[in-house]
Coordinates of C-alpha atoms in Angstrom, one line a residue:
Chain Z
M1 CA 95.9 82.1 84.5
R2 CA 95.0 81.5 80.9
V3 CA 97.4 79.4 78.8
F4 CA 96.9 80.7 75.3
S5 CA 97.0 78.6 72.2
P6 CA 95.7 79.6 68.8
D7 CA 93.5 76.5 69.0
D8 CA 91.4 77.8 71.9
A9 CA 91.1 81.3 70.4
G10 CA 87.3 80.7 70.0
S11 CA 87.0 81.0 73.8
L12 CA 86.2 84.5 75.1
R13 CA 87.6 85.7 78.4
L14 CA 87.8 88.8 80.5
S15 CA 91.3 90.4 80.1
P16 CA 93.3 90.4 83.3
Y17 CA 94.2 94.0 82.6
T18 CA 90.8 95.2 83.7
R19 CA 89.3 96.8 86.8
I20 CA 85.7 96.0 87.4
N21 CA 83.0 98.0 89.2
V22 CA 79.6 96.5 89.7
Q23 CA 77.1 99.2 90.6
P24 CA 73.3 99.0 91.3
D25 CA 72.5 100.4 87.8
G26 CA 75.3 98.8 85.8
L27 CA 78.7 97.3 85.1
T28 CA 81.8 99.4 84.4
I29 CA 85.0 97.8 83.2
L30 CA 88.2 99.9 82.9
Q31 CA 90.8 98.4 80.5
T32 CA 94.0 99.5 82.3
L33 CA 96.5 99.1 79.5
F34 CA 94.8 101.4 77.0
E35 CA 92.5 103.2 79.5
Q36 CA 89.3 102.3 77.7
V37 CA 86.1 102.1 79.6
A38 CA 83.2 99.6 78.8
M39 CA 79.8 100.2 80.4
L40 CA 76.6 98.2 80.4
R41 CA 73.4 99.2 82.1
C42 CA 72.2 96.1 83.9
P43 CA 71.2 94.9 87.3
P44 CA 74.0 93.5 89.6
A45 CA 72.7 90.0 89.3
F46 CA 73.3 90.1 85.5
S47 CA 76.7 91.7 86.0
T48 CA 77.7 88.8 88.2
Q49 CA 76.4 86.3 85.8
L50 CA 78.3 87.8 82.9
L51 CA 81.5 88.2 84.9
D52 CA 81.3 84.6 86.1
L53 CA 81.0 83.4 82.5
L54 CA 83.8 85.6 81.2
S55 CA 86.1 84.7 84.1
R56 CA 85.7 81.0 83.4
G57 CA 86.0 81.5 79.6
A58 CA 83.1 80.8 77.2
T59 CA 82.5 80.4 73.6
E60 CA 81.3 83.4 71.6
E61 CA 77.9 81.7 71.2
E62 CA 77.5 81.2 75.0
V63 CA 78.3 84.9 75.7
L64 CA 76.1 86.0 72.8
A65 CA 73.2 83.9 74.1
L66 CA 73.5 85.4 77.6
L67 CA 73.5 88.9 76.2
I68 CA 70.6 88.3 73.8
D69 CA 68.6 86.9 76.7
F70 CA 69.2 90.2 78.5
M71 CA 69.0 92.6 75.6
H72 CA 66.3 90.8 73.7
D73 CA 68.1 91.8 70.5
E74 CA 71.0 90.1 68.7
T75 CA 72.4 93.2 67.0
P76 CA 73.4 95.2 70.1
A77 CA 74.6 92.0 71.7
R78 CA 77.0 91.3 68.8
E79 CA 78.1 94.9 68.8
L80 CA 78.9 94.8 72.5
I81 CA 81.1 91.7 72.0
D82 CA 82.9 93.3 69.0
T83 CA 83.5 96.6 70.9
W84 CA 84.7 94.9 74.0
L85 CA 87.1 92.8 71.9
Q86 CA 88.4 95.9 70.1
I87 CA 89.2 97.8 73.3
G88 CA 90.8 94.8 74.9
V89 CA 88.2 94.1 77.6
L90 CA 87.6 90.7 76.1
E91 CA 90.3 88.5 74.6
Chain C
M1 CA 113.0 76.6 83.6
E2 CA 114.8 78.0 80.7
R3 CA 115.0 81.7 79.8
V4 CA 114.7 82.6 76.1
D5 CA 115.2 86.1 74.8
I6 CA 112.9 87.1 71.9
Q7 CA 114.1 90.0 69.9
A8 CA 111.7 92.4 68.4
F9 CA 110.6 91.6 64.8
T10 CA 108.2 92.9 62.2
L11 CA 105.8 91.0 60.0
D12 CA 104.1 93.2 57.5
K13 CA 102.2 95.7 59.7
L14 CA 102.7 93.7 62.9
T15 CA 105.6 94.5 65.2
V16 CA 106.3 92.0 68.0
H17 CA 108.2 93.7 70.7
D18 CA 111.2 92.7 72.8
M19 CA 110.2 89.9 75.2
V20 CA 111.7 87.4 77.6
A21 CA 110.2 83.9 77.8
Y22 CA 110.5 81.5 80.8
V23 CA 109.9 78.1 79.4
T24 CA 108.8 74.8 80.9
S25 CA 108.3 71.5 79.0
D26 CA 104.8 72.5 77.8
Q27 CA 104.3 76.3 78.5
A28 CA 106.1 79.6 78.1
F29 CA 105.5 82.8 80.1
L30 CA 106.1 85.9 78.0
I31 CA 107.1 89.2 79.6
S32 CA 107.2 92.4 77.6
L33 CA 110.3 94.4 78.3
L34 CA 108.6 97.6 77.2
H35 CA 105.3 97.4 79.1
G36 CA 105.6 94.7 81.8
T37 CA 102.7 92.9 80.4
T38 CA 102.6 89.1 80.3
L39 CA 101.0 86.1 78.5
C40 CA 101.3 82.4 79.1
I41 CA 101.3 80.4 75.9
T42 CA 101.7 76.8 74.9
R43 CA 105.1 75.5 73.8
P44 CA 104.0 75.0 70.1
C45 CA 102.8 78.6 70.2
L46 CA 106.2 79.7 71.4
E47 CA 108.0 77.7 68.7
D48 CA 105.9 79.5 66.1
L49 CA 106.8 82.8 67.7
L50 CA 110.5 81.9 67.7
H51 CA 110.3 81.1 64.0
H52 CA 108.4 84.4 63.3
R53 CA 105.2 82.6 62.5
V54 CA 102.3 84.4 64.1
H55 CA 98.7 83.2 63.6
N56 CA 96.0 85.9 63.4
E57 CA 94.6 84.8 66.8
T58 CA 98.1 85.0 68.4
A59 CA 98.7 88.4 66.8
F60 CA 95.4 89.7 68.2
I61 CA 96.1 88.6 71.8
L62 CA 99.7 89.8 71.6
V63 CA 98.4 93.3 70.6
Q64 CA 95.7 93.2 73.3
R65 CA 98.4 92.5 75.9
G66 CA 100.8 95.1 74.7
L67 CA 103.4 92.5 73.5
A68 CA 103.0 93.6 69.9
S69 CA 101.4 96.4 68.0
Y70 CA 100.0 97.0 64.6
E71 CA 101.2 99.9 62.5
G72 CA 99.3 103.0 63.8
S73 CA 97.8 101.2 66.9
R74 CA 98.1 102.8 70.3
A75 CA 100.7 101.7 72.8
P76 CA 99.7 100.9 76.4
I77 CA 99.5 103.9 78.6
P78 CA 102.7 104.6 80.5
Q79 CA 102.4 104.2 84.2
C80 CA 104.8 106.9 85.4
G81 CA 105.5 110.5 84.6
R82 CA 102.2 112.0 85.7
I83 CA 102.4 114.3 88.7
N84 CA 99.4 113.4 90.6
P85 CA 100.1 112.9 94.3
T86 CA 97.3 111.3 96.2
F87 CA 99.3 109.7 99.0
F88 CA 100.6 112.1 101.7
L89 CA 102.8 111.3 104.7
I90 CA 102.5 113.7 107.6
D91 CA 105.5 113.6 109.8
L92 CA 103.8 114.3 113.2
T93 CA 106.8 113.9 115.4
K94 CA 110.4 112.9 115.3
A95 CA 110.1 111.4 118.8
C96 CA 110.1 107.7 119.3
N97 CA 110.0 105.4 122.3
L98 CA 111.9 102.7 120.5
Q99 CA 115.5 102.8 119.4
C100 CA 115.6 100.4 116.5
R101 CA 119.1 99.4 115.5
Y102 CA 118.6 100.0 111.8
C103 CA 116.6 103.2 112.0
F104 CA 117.3 105.8 109.2
R105 CA 116.7 108.6 111.7
E106 CA 119.3 109.7 114.2
P107 CA 117.9 110.0 117.7
E108 CA 117.4 113.7 118.6
A109 CA 117.7 115.1 122.1
T110 CA 114.7 117.5 121.6
A111 CA 112.5 115.8 119.0
P112 CA 110.3 118.4 117.3
H113 CA 106.6 117.6 116.7
M114 CA 103.7 119.2 114.9
T115 CA 101.1 121.4 116.6
A116 CA 97.3 121.3 116.3
E117 CA 97.3 124.6 114.4
Q118 CA 99.9 123.2 112.0
I119 CA 97.7 120.1 111.4
D120 CA 94.8 122.4 110.6
R121 CA 96.8 124.4 108.1
I122 CA 98.2 121.3 106.4
C123 CA 94.7 119.8 106.2
D124 CA 93.3 123.0 104.8
E125 CA 96.0 122.9 102.1
L126 CA 95.3 119.3 101.3
I127 CA 91.5 119.9 101.1
A128 CA 92.1 122.9 98.8
Y129 CA 94.4 120.8 96.7
C130 CA 91.7 118.1 96.4
Q131 CA 89.1 120.7 95.4
R132 CA 91.4 122.3 92.8
H133 CA 92.3 119.0 91.2
G134 CA 88.8 117.3 91.5
L135 CA 90.1 114.6 93.8
S136 CA 87.3 112.8 95.7
C137 CA 89.6 110.6 97.7
L138 CA 93.0 111.0 99.4
S139 CA 95.3 108.8 101.5
I140 CA 97.2 110.2 104.4
Q141 CA 99.7 108.3 106.5
A142 CA 100.5 109.8 109.9
W143 CA 104.2 109.2 110.3
G144 CA 107.0 109.7 112.8
G145 CA 109.0 108.8 114.9
E146 CA 106.2 106.9 116.6
P147 CA 102.9 108.5 115.4
L148 CA 100.9 107.4 118.4
I149 CA 102.9 109.8 120.6
E150 CA 100.7 112.4 118.8
L151 CA 97.4 110.5 118.8
S152 CA 95.3 113.6 119.2
L153 CA 96.8 115.0 116.0
I154 CA 95.8 111.8 114.2
E155 CA 92.3 112.3 115.4
R156 CA 92.4 116.0 114.4
I157 CA 93.3 114.9 110.8
R158 CA 90.2 112.7 110.7
H159 CA 88.1 115.5 112.1
C160 CA 89.3 118.1 109.5
F161 CA 88.3 115.7 106.6
D162 CA 85.0 114.6 108.2
E163 CA 83.8 118.2 107.5
T164 CA 84.4 117.7 103.7
N165 CA 83.1 115.3 101.1
I166 CA 86.6 113.9 100.5
A167 CA 86.9 110.2 101.3
L168 CA 90.1 110.0 103.4
Q169 CA 92.0 106.8 103.9
L170 CA 93.9 107.5 107.1
T171 CA 96.7 105.1 108.0
I172 CA 99.6 104.7 110.5
E173 CA 102.5 102.5 110.9
T174 CA 103.1 102.1 114.6
N175 CA 105.3 100.1 116.9
A176 CA 102.1 99.2 118.8
T177 CA 103.7 99.6 122.2
L178 CA 101.5 102.5 123.1
I179 CA 98.2 100.8 122.1
T180 CA 96.2 100.5 125.3
P181 CA 92.6 99.4 125.1
S182 CA 91.6 103.1 125.2
V183 CA 94.0 104.0 122.4
A184 CA 92.8 101.1 120.3
R185 CA 89.2 102.3 120.7
R186 CA 90.1 105.9 119.7
L187 CA 91.9 104.7 116.6
K188 CA 88.9 102.6 115.6
N189 CA 86.6 105.6 116.2
S190 CA 88.8 107.7 113.9
R191 CA 88.7 104.9 111.3
V192 CA 92.5 104.6 111.2
E193 CA 94.0 101.7 109.2
I194 CA 96.9 100.2 111.0
G195 CA 100.2 98.6 110.1
V196 CA 102.2 97.2 113.1
S197 CA 106.0 97.2 112.9
I198 CA 107.2 93.9 114.4
D199 CA 110.3 92.1 113.5
G200 CA 109.3 88.5 114.4
C201 CA 109.5 86.3 117.4
A202 CA 110.8 87.8 120.7
A203 CA 114.4 86.7 120.1
V204 CA 114.7 88.7 116.8
H205 CA 112.4 91.5 117.7
D206 CA 113.9 92.4 121.0
A207 CA 117.4 92.2 119.5
Q208 CA 116.7 95.0 117.0
R209 CA 113.7 96.9 118.3
P210 CA 114.4 97.7 122.0
F211 CA 112.8 100.6 123.9
V212 CA 115.0 103.7 124.4
G213 CA 117.1 102.6 127.3
G214 CA 117.4 99.0 126.0
S215 CA 114.5 97.0 127.5
P216 CA 112.7 94.6 125.3
S217 CA 109.5 95.6 123.5
F218 CA 108.0 92.4 122.1
A219 CA 105.6 91.7 125.0
R220 CA 104.2 95.3 124.7
V221 CA 103.7 94.9 120.9
R222 CA 101.9 91.7 121.5
E223 CA 99.6 93.4 124.0
G224 CA 99.0 96.2 121.6
I225 CA 98.0 93.7 118.9
E226 CA 95.6 92.1 121.3
N227 CA 94.1 95.4 122.2
L228 CA 93.6 96.2 118.5
R229 CA 91.7 92.9 118.2
Q230 CA 89.5 93.7 121.2
A231 CA 88.7 97.0 119.7
G232 CA 87.4 95.3 116.5
Y233 CA 90.5 95.4 114.3
T234 CA 90.7 92.2 112.3
D235 CA 92.6 93.1 109.1
F236 CA 95.6 95.1 110.2
G237 CA 98.9 94.2 108.6
S238 CA 102.4 94.1 109.9
I239 CA 105.7 95.4 108.6
T240 CA 109.0 93.7 109.3
V241 CA 112.6 94.7 108.7
V242 CA 114.6 91.7 107.6
T243 CA 118.2 91.6 108.9
R244 CA 120.8 89.0 109.4
N245 CA 119.1 88.1 112.7
T246 CA 115.9 87.3 110.7
L247 CA 117.8 85.1 108.4
D248 CA 118.9 82.9 111.3
H249 CA 115.4 82.6 112.7
L250 CA 113.1 82.8 109.7
P251 CA 111.1 79.6 110.5
E252 CA 110.4 80.9 114.0
V253 CA 109.6 84.4 112.7
I254 CA 107.0 83.1 110.2
R255 CA 105.6 80.6 112.8
C256 CA 105.2 83.5 115.3
F257 CA 103.3 85.7 112.8
A258 CA 101.1 82.9 111.5
Q259 CA 100.4 80.7 114.5
E260 CA 101.0 82.8 117.6
L261 CA 99.9 86.3 116.5
H262 CA 97.6 85.1 113.7
L263 CA 98.6 88.0 111.4
P264 CA 96.7 87.7 108.1
S265 CA 99.0 90.1 106.2
I266 CA 102.7 90.5 106.7
K267 CA 105.3 92.5 104.8
L268 CA 109.0 91.6 105.1
N269 CA 111.2 94.4 103.9
L270 CA 114.9 93.9 103.5
M271 CA 116.9 96.2 105.7
R272 CA 118.6 99.0 103.6
K273 CA 122.1 100.0 104.4
T274 CA 122.7 103.2 106.3
D275 CA 125.9 104.5 107.9
R276 CA 124.7 102.8 111.1
N277 CA 124.8 99.1 111.5
R278 CA 125.7 98.2 107.9
Q279 CA 126.6 94.7 109.2
L280 CA 123.0 94.0 110.1
A281 CA 121.9 94.2 106.4
L282 CA 122.0 91.1 104.2
D283 CA 124.7 90.9 101.7
L284 CA 123.5 90.7 98.1
Q285 CA 124.6 87.1 97.7
E286 CA 122.5 86.1 100.8
I287 CA 119.3 87.3 99.2
P288 CA 118.6 84.3 96.9
S289 CA 118.7 81.9 99.8
Y290 CA 116.5 84.2 101.9
V291 CA 113.9 84.2 99.1
D292 CA 114.1 80.4 98.8
N293 CA 113.7 80.0 102.6
L294 CA 110.8 82.5 102.7
L295 CA 108.9 80.7 99.9
G296 CA 109.6 77.4 101.7
E297 CA 108.1 78.7 105.0
L298 CA 105.1 80.1 103.1
R299 CA 104.6 76.7 101.4
A300 CA 104.7 75.1 104.8
C301 CA 101.9 77.4 106.0
Y302 CA 99.9 76.6 102.8
E303 CA 100.3 72.9 103.4
Q304 CA 99.2 73.3 107.0
G305 CA 96.1 75.3 106.0
I306 CA 97.3 78.5 107.7
S307 CA 96.2 81.7 105.8
I308 CA 98.9 84.4 105.6
V309 CA 99.9 86.8 102.8
E310 CA 103.3 88.2 102.4
Q311 CA 102.7 91.5 100.7
N312 CA 106.0 91.9 98.8
I313 CA 105.4 88.5 97.2
A314 CA 101.6 89.2 96.6
Q315 CA 102.3 92.5 95.0
R316 CA 105.0 91.1 92.7
L317 CA 102.6 88.3 91.7
A318 CA 100.0 90.9 90.9
N319 CA 102.6 92.8 88.8
L320 CA 103.1 89.6 86.7
L321 CA 99.4 88.9 86.4
F322 CA 97.8 92.3 85.8
R323 CA 100.3 95.1 86.4
P324 CA 98.2 97.0 88.9
C325 CA 100.7 99.7 89.6
G326 CA 98.9 100.0 93.0
N327 CA 101.9 100.0 95.2
I328 CA 103.8 103.2 95.6
C329 CA 107.2 101.6 96.2
N330 CA 107.4 98.5 94.0
A331 CA 105.3 99.1 91.0
H332 CA 107.3 100.7 88.3
G333 CA 110.0 102.1 90.6
C334 CA 109.9 105.2 92.8
H335 CA 106.8 107.3 92.8
G336 CA 108.3 109.9 95.2
G337 CA 106.9 113.3 94.2
Y338 CA 104.7 111.9 91.4
R339 CA 102.2 109.9 93.5
M340 CA 103.3 110.6 97.0
L341 CA 104.6 113.5 99.0
S342 CA 105.8 113.9 102.6
I343 CA 105.2 116.9 104.8
G344 CA 107.7 117.5 107.5
V345 CA 107.6 118.9 111.0
D346 CA 109.2 122.0 109.5
D347 CA 106.3 122.4 107.1
G348 CA 108.6 121.4 104.3
V349 CA 107.2 119.3 101.4
Y350 CA 109.5 116.4 100.3
P351 CA 109.2 113.7 97.7
C352 CA 108.9 110.9 100.3
E353 CA 109.2 110.4 104.0
L354 CA 112.8 109.2 103.8
S355 CA 114.0 112.1 101.6
D356 CA 113.4 114.9 104.2
I357 CA 116.8 116.4 103.7
P358 CA 117.0 120.2 103.1
S359 CA 118.3 119.9 99.5
Y360 CA 115.2 117.9 98.5
C361 CA 112.7 120.3 100.0
L362 CA 110.2 121.1 97.3
G363 CA 108.7 124.1 99.1
K364 CA 106.7 124.9 102.3
I365 CA 103.1 124.4 103.1
G366 CA 101.2 127.4 101.9
Q367 CA 103.8 128.3 99.2
G368 CA 101.8 126.9 96.3
D369 CA 100.1 123.9 94.7
F370 CA 101.8 120.6 95.4
T371 CA 102.0 119.6 91.7
E372 CA 103.6 122.9 90.8
M373 CA 106.2 122.4 93.5
V374 CA 107.1 119.0 92.1
Q375 CA 107.1 120.3 88.5
K376 CA 109.4 123.2 89.5
A377 CA 111.9 120.7 91.2
I378 CA 111.9 118.5 88.0
D379 CA 112.4 121.6 85.8
A380 CA 115.2 122.7 88.1
Q381 CA 116.8 119.3 87.7
M382 CA 116.8 118.6 91.4
E383 CA 119.0 115.6 92.1
Y384 CA 116.2 113.5 93.4
F385 CA 114.3 113.7 90.1
Q386 CA 117.2 113.2 87.7
P387 CA 116.9 110.1 85.5
R388 CA 117.9 106.8 86.9
R389 CA 121.1 105.3 85.5
L390 CA 119.7 102.0 84.2
D391 CA 122.4 101.1 81.7
D392 CA 123.3 98.0 83.6
C393 CA 119.8 96.7 83.5
G394 CA 120.0 95.6 79.8
R395 CA 117.3 93.1 79.0
C396 CA 116.2 92.5 82.6
P397 CA 112.6 91.3 82.4
W398 CA 111.9 92.9 85.8
L399 CA 113.1 96.4 84.8
F400 CA 109.5 97.6 84.1
Y401 CA 108.4 96.8 87.7
C402 CA 111.6 97.8 89.5
H403 CA 112.8 100.8 87.4
G404 CA 115.9 101.2 89.6
G405 CA 114.1 100.7 93.0
C406 CA 114.1 103.0 95.9
R407 CA 115.8 106.4 95.4
S408 CA 115.9 107.2 99.1
A409 CA 117.6 103.9 100.0
M410 CA 120.3 104.8 97.6
Q411 CA 120.6 108.3 98.9
Y412 CA 121.2 106.8 102.4
D413 CA 123.4 104.1 101.1
C414 CA 125.8 106.0 98.8
G415 CA 124.5 109.6 98.5
D416 CA 123.3 109.1 94.9
P417 CA 119.5 108.6 94.5
C418 CA 120.0 107.9 90.7
R419 CA 122.0 104.7 91.2
I420 CA 120.3 101.3 90.9
D421 CA 119.0 100.0 94.2
A422 CA 121.1 96.8 94.4
T423 CA 119.1 95.3 97.2
E424 CA 115.8 95.7 95.3
C425 CA 117.5 94.3 92.2
A426 CA 118.9 91.2 93.9
F427 CA 115.5 90.6 95.5
N428 CA 113.7 90.9 92.2
Q429 CA 116.2 88.8 90.4
A430 CA 115.8 86.0 93.0
L431 CA 112.0 86.2 93.5
Y432 CA 110.4 86.9 90.1
P433 CA 111.7 83.8 88.3
R434 CA 110.5 81.7 91.2
L435 CA 107.1 83.3 91.0
V436 CA 106.9 82.7 87.2
E437 CA 107.7 79.1 87.9
I438 CA 105.0 78.8 90.6
L439 CA 102.4 80.5 88.4
M440 CA 103.1 77.9 85.6
L441 CA 103.6 74.8 87.6
D442 CA 101.6 75.3 90.8
P443 CA 98.8 77.8 90.2
A444 CA 97.0 76.8 93.5
F445 CA 100.0 77.8 95.5
A446 CA 100.3 81.0 93.4
Q447 CA 96.8 81.9 94.3
Y448 CA 97.5 81.2 98.0
L449 CA 100.6 83.5 97.8
Q450 CA 98.5 86.2 96.4
K451 CA 95.3 86.0 98.4
G452 CA 95.9 83.7 101.4
G453 CA 93.2 81.2 102.2
C454 CA 93.7 77.5 101.8

């Protein structure tokens, strides 16, 4: 369980209010409080790697680096983080 | 652990909602009174909140967790109020080979049961309902009496759904005394999930769950469990009714489940009062010590490396951690009619399996869509669906999860399903603060309570 402090706000984590579905062709995350859905087309191995990182908590740079490595482009990687923060998948 | 009430306040466009905080020397566990969401924060962060100082980062996570909102932002989706039944109990028979001392049902000389044709009709209705509402999965619990008295009807339910593309979760709660090796194999073949009703070690079980005629049943239950294992069942759960007898023997009961029967999942439900055997039920003031003792016994299992999950505790921990609303009976109060329906031997449709009294009949099979039946009963202000009277709940931090508790229990207890279920209330008042404390001070034990394993 995360113990929040404004000092560790730089760390990104998966919200506990999510339901995760890893499928062969991608990752689907339902944010249960606001019923928002996040999807990412990726192989299961990448889904697992991303979820592991977000469950432990990681800096934005670490998450971004992983996404850029997969997407080969910084812009969609940054957009994905921003969107997931806005809809409460990441906190 | 100190309880601190945080009244709602507004800072510019940010509104921080009503909360209760449970505080230790270095942490505080916040619980939203509105939405049942939670957040654990550091003590300095709490001090800021109490002085209405909210950092941007704190504001952001409070909003994300539904503990605060910005002007114009959306509120978390409510968890109740949608009529969308996906869990159906089918009352196969009123006959039972046991005569439990606390049973809600009166023994009947000629116990009625369903017929194969009736099961076909009910399944046809359920399949049509799924197709109309685009449901790809459905849960059915075959219910009784003792459902295994009508095993062929359980198999028939599976057969009816096997011819469709609807994923059916088929479950029973059985006293297990009729589970021979052959019955266990038939259940496994029909992919029936099983909960075994067992009240503990022989001394307790036999005192309250004798066969009709009075002979003890524990040995037969034990045999039934063994037969299930031989047929390949590994993950069945058990359901226990906790009475005064249990209280006197709790260590033996838990030891029996954990070490003799090796049950991975148990559920200890407090006996509810009916007109029969009221003296068997715990008094409200006995519930806190029962909760203490139960947690103590589970801690002993944890320390001995024995994996066992008590589901009432696990589900309440889940409520605190991620508000899953998965449980029909203890996530945001009663879901009778809204998420579950019961179909009686008389073809009647009722809000739940314990509310099968004529005045709560919503309609008969074949008389229309299930959701329309429920809506009509709500519109007609049927007693069962009238608002709970929760005035006494005040700023109870557990109100979101409990929402007045079990309507049927209150119907049986005092004839008024809208009154607060005092047993549920006492249990929650005793258990939830302990769980918050465990979450903050002993997260490894909290994880064990939720998932088992050591």
